[in-house]
Amino acid sequence: MLIKIAPSILSADFSKLGEEVLRIERAGADLVHVDVMDGHFVPNITIGPPVVKSLKKVSKLPFDVHLMIENPDMYIESFADAGADIISVHAEACCHLHRTIQKIKLLGKKAAVALNPATSLCAVEWVLDDVDMVLLMSVNPGFGGQKYISGVTRKIEELKKIIDNRGLDIDIEVDGGIDTTNIHSVTKAGANVIVSGSTIFAAEDTAKIIQELKINSYS
Ligand code: DX5
Ligand code: ZN
């Protein structure tokens, strides 16, 4: 399976975000992962639709917008208009998850559901037919640079089994604490979209680190 690398711009230099996005695009990134935080669903505040709209102008990469916000329904349209290509909402933040997914799809965007590390896969079971991707958090959301929670590997395996048994074609994205040493366990378990923030942006050579992540993901 083709592995995609989605650098999280949460760890980028916010004083020059446009250049940072260009840097990851030139270095071989497959997606731009945008972490949107509201200070309520998670204890941190980041960026909103105007920033996505500006960054869209500098890069042709698909924008993978991860909404860590309460009441995502209120903002989905703004992010879609701003240029998000994939919109992930947290199951924990949606009372009517099926409706929210339909809303994203009606706007012509790919819909994904994100699960916190402690949330059971049951939370997505009844919407699997409707989503393009499931995002499994491998840290508690809110901050970059945290340690991968090892128990999530078994959760990826379980989800992969469910998806395959049902004959579905759904991406599995994993987000948090992934580096060159543990990426293989994540992809071997069944994930094909890998978010990586601090590892990529802390590296001296961006192209080299992305290539290393890709190579290590296969062996
Ligand atoms: C956590 C964010 C992640 C995070 C990934 O709330 O959703 O995208 O920034 O960064 P690293 O790779 O540093 O864990
Ligand atoms: Zn994220």
mmCIF file of N, CA and C and ligand atoms in Angstrom, residues 6-11 33-37 42 44 66 68 90 116 135 137-148 174-179 195-200, ligand 1:
data_model
loop_
_atom_site.group_PDB
_atom_site.id
_atom_site.type_symbol
_atom_site.label_atom_id
_atom_site.label_comp_id
_atom_site.label_asym_id
_atom_site.label_seq_id
_atom_site.Cartn_x
_atom_site.Cartn_y
_atom_site.Cartn_z
ATOM 1 N N ALA A 6 2.137 13.241 5.841
ATOM 2 C CA ALA A 6 1.408 14.497 6.040
ATOM 3 C C ALA A 6 2.070 15.300 7.158
ATOM 4 N N PRO A 7 3.016 16.184 6.807
ATOM 5 C CA PRO A 7 3.651 16.992 7.848
ATOM 6 C C PRO A 7 2.634 17.920 8.531
ATOM 7 N N SER A 8 2.685 17.952 9.852
ATOM 8 C CA SER A 8 1.786 18.835 10.600
ATOM 9 C C SER A 8 2.458 20.186 10.768
ATOM 10 N N ILE A 9 1.817 21.221 10.230
ATOM 11 C CA ILE A 9 2.433 22.553 10.289
ATOM 12 C C ILE A 9 2.361 23.167 11.687
ATOM 13 N N LEU A 10 1.786 22.424 12.634
ATOM 14 C CA LEU A 10 1.779 22.886 14.027
ATOM 15 C C LEU A 10 3.208 23.117 14.520
ATOM 16 N N SER A 11 4.147 22.334 14.003
ATOM 17 C CA SER A 11 5.543 22.461 14.443
ATOM 18 C C SER A 11 6.354 23.371 13.525
ATOM 19 N N HIS A 33 -0.889 18.781 6.680
ATOM 20 C CA HIS A 33 -1.780 18.511 7.815
ATOM 21 C C HIS A 33 -1.908 19.790 8.653
ATOM 22 N N VAL A 34 -3.145 20.275 8.770
ATOM 23 C CA VAL A 34 -3.398 21.531 9.480
ATOM 24 C C VAL A 34 -4.159 21.236 10.771
ATOM 25 N N ASP A 35 -3.544 21.530 11.898
ATOM 26 C CA ASP A 35 -4.168 21.263 13.194
ATOM 27 C C ASP A 35 -4.915 22.495 13.686
ATOM 28 N N VAL A 36 -6.230 22.365 13.723
ATOM 29 C CA VAL A 36 -7.073 23.482 14.143
ATOM 30 C C VAL A 36 -7.561 23.221 15.572
ATOM 31 N N MET A 37 -7.201 24.109 16.491
ATOM 32 C CA MET A 37 -7.539 23.916 17.911
ATOM 33 C C MET A 37 -8.256 25.150 18.449
ATOM 34 N N VAL A 42 -9.611 21.036 22.964
ATOM 35 C CA VAL A 42 -8.233 20.774 23.403
ATOM 36 C C VAL A 42 -7.692 22.045 24.071
ATOM 37 N N ASN A 44 -5.483 24.228 23.714
ATOM 38 C CA ASN A 44 -4.536 25.015 22.922
ATOM 39 C C ASN A 44 -5.341 25.708 21.827
ATOM 40 N N HIS A 66 -7.479 19.010 10.252
ATOM 41 C CA HIS A 66 -7.850 18.233 11.439
ATOM 42 C C HIS A 66 -8.493 19.176 12.457
ATOM 43 N N MET A 68 -9.837 20.020 15.762
ATOM 44 C CA MET A 68 -9.916 19.653 17.187
ATOM 45 C C MET A 68 -10.699 20.756 17.881
ATOM 46 N N HIS A 90 -13.730 15.229 15.096
ATOM 47 C CA HIS A 90 -13.621 14.238 16.172
ATOM 48 C C HIS A 90 -14.994 13.671 16.512
ATOM 49 N N ASN A 116 -9.861 9.990 19.621
ATOM 50 C CA ASN A 116 -8.835 10.136 20.652
ATOM 51 C C ASN A 116 -8.321 8.754 21.048
ATOM 52 N N LEU A 135 -9.047 8.793 11.312
ATOM 53 C CA LEU A 135 -7.802 9.326 11.882
ATOM 54 C C LEU A 135 -7.694 8.823 13.320
ATOM 55 N N MET A 137 -5.792 9.001 16.705
ATOM 56 C CA MET A 137 -4.820 9.794 17.452
ATOM 57 C C MET A 137 -3.932 8.856 18.254
ATOM 58 N N SER A 138 -2.628 9.091 18.161
ATOM 59 C CA SER A 138 -1.701 8.274 18.932
ATOM 60 C C SER A 138 -1.032 9.092 20.040
ATOM 61 N N VAL A 139 -1.567 10.295 20.263
ATOM 62 C CA VAL A 139 -1.272 11.092 21.465
ATOM 63 C C VAL A 139 -2.606 11.747 21.829
ATOM 64 N N ASN A 140 -2.696 12.273 23.045
ATOM 65 C CA ASN A 140 -3.889 13.051 23.369
ATOM 66 C C ASN A 140 -3.742 14.400 22.681
ATOM 67 N N PRO A 141 -4.745 14.789 21.865
ATOM 68 C CA PRO A 141 -4.566 15.973 21.023
ATOM 69 C C PRO A 141 -4.384 17.255 21.826
ATOM 70 N N GLY A 142 -3.684 18.200 21.220
ATOM 71 C CA GLY A 142 -3.489 19.495 21.854
ATOM 72 C C GLY A 142 -2.099 20.071 21.591
ATOM 73 N N PHE A 143 -1.125 19.178 21.509
ATOM 74 C CA PHE A 143 0.249 19.652 21.367
ATOM 75 C C PHE A 143 1.073 18.737 20.481
ATOM 76 N N GLY A 144 2.048 19.336 19.817
ATOM 77 C CA GLY A 144 3.010 18.537 19.057
ATOM 78 C C GLY A 144 4.097 18.041 19.994
ATOM 79 N N GLY A 145 4.926 17.158 19.507
ATOM 80 C CA GLY A 145 6.092 16.724 20.264
ATOM 81 C C GLY A 145 5.830 15.762 21.414
ATOM 82 N N GLN A 146 4.668 15.113 21.441
ATOM 83 C CA GLN A 146 4.390 14.163 22.522
ATOM 84 C C GLN A 146 4.832 12.755 22.102
ATOM 85 N N LYS A 147 4.822 11.855 23.094
ATOM 86 C CA LYS A 147 5.302 10.494 22.851
ATOM 87 C C LYS A 147 4.166 9.610 22.324
ATOM 88 N N TYR A 148 4.472 8.796 21.349
ATOM 89 C CA TYR A 148 3.520 7.839 20.766
ATOM 90 C C TYR A 148 2.989 6.895 21.856
ATOM 91 N N VAL A 174 -2.710 8.069 11.027
ATOM 92 C CA VAL A 174 -2.310 8.034 12.440
ATOM 93 C C VAL A 174 -1.531 9.317 12.736
ATOM 94 N N ASP A 175 -1.799 9.899 13.899
ATOM 95 C CA ASP A 175 -1.332 11.252 14.205
ATOM 96 C C ASP A 175 -0.805 11.348 15.635
ATOM 97 N N GLY A 176 0.488 11.613 15.753
ATOM 98 C CA GLY A 176 1.078 11.909 17.053
ATOM 99 C C GLY A 176 2.255 11.032 17.423
ATOM 100 N N GLY A 177 3.404 11.664 17.632
ATOM 101 C CA GLY A 177 4.577 10.953 18.153
ATOM 102 C C GLY A 177 5.231 9.998 17.174
ATOM 103 N N ILE A 178 5.027 10.212 15.867
ATOM 104 C CA ILE A 178 5.626 9.280 14.899
ATOM 105 C C ILE A 178 6.970 9.829 14.389
ATOM 106 N N ASP A 179 7.963 8.952 14.415
ATOM 107 C CA ASP A 179 9.290 9.323 13.923
ATOM 108 C C ASP A 179 9.866 8.173 13.098
ATOM 109 N N VAL A 195 0.946 11.237 9.874
ATOM 110 C CA VAL A 195 1.190 12.632 10.257
ATOM 111 C C VAL A 195 2.494 12.681 11.048
ATOM 112 N N SER A 196 3.285 13.689 10.762
ATOM 113 C CA SER A 196 4.501 13.861 11.556
ATOM 114 C C SER A 196 4.815 15.346 11.614
ATOM 115 N N GLY A 197 4.930 15.862 12.836
ATOM 116 C CA GLY A 197 5.148 17.301 13.012
ATOM 117 C C GLY A 197 6.548 17.620 13.459
ATOM 118 N N SER A 198 6.819 17.393 14.749
ATOM 119 C CA SER A 198 8.118 17.803 15.310
ATOM 120 C C SER A 198 9.284 17.106 14.623
ATOM 121 N N THR A 199 9.129 15.841 14.270
ATOM 122 C CA THR A 199 10.228 15.122 13.614
ATOM 123 C C THR A 199 10.618 15.812 12.315
ATOM 124 N N ILE A 200 9.632 16.182 11.513
ATOM 125 C CA ILE A 200 9.931 16.788 10.209
ATOM 126 C C ILE A 200 10.474 18.212 10.358
HETATM 127 C C1 DX5 B 1 -1.753 16.830 18.074
HETATM 128 C C2 DX5 B 1 -1.813 17.117 16.587
HETATM 129 C C3 DX5 B 1 -0.740 16.428 15.800
HETATM 130 C C4 DX5 B 1 0.654 16.780 16.214
HETATM 131 C C5 DX5 B 1 1.648 15.888 15.522
HETATM 132 O O1 DX5 B 1 -2.826 17.423 18.696
HETATM 133 O O2 DX5 B 1 -3.056 16.693 16.073
HETATM 134 O O3 DX5 B 1 -0.936 16.641 14.419
HETATM 135 O O4 DX5 B 1 0.978 18.094 15.992
HETATM 136 O O5 DX5 B 1 2.912 16.315 15.894
HETATM 137 P P1 DX5 B 1 4.035 15.338 16.417
HETATM 138 O O6 DX5 B 1 4.472 14.536 15.215
HETATM 139 O O7 DX5 B 1 5.082 16.254 16.903
HETATM 140 O O8 DX5 B 1 3.470 14.471 17.492
#
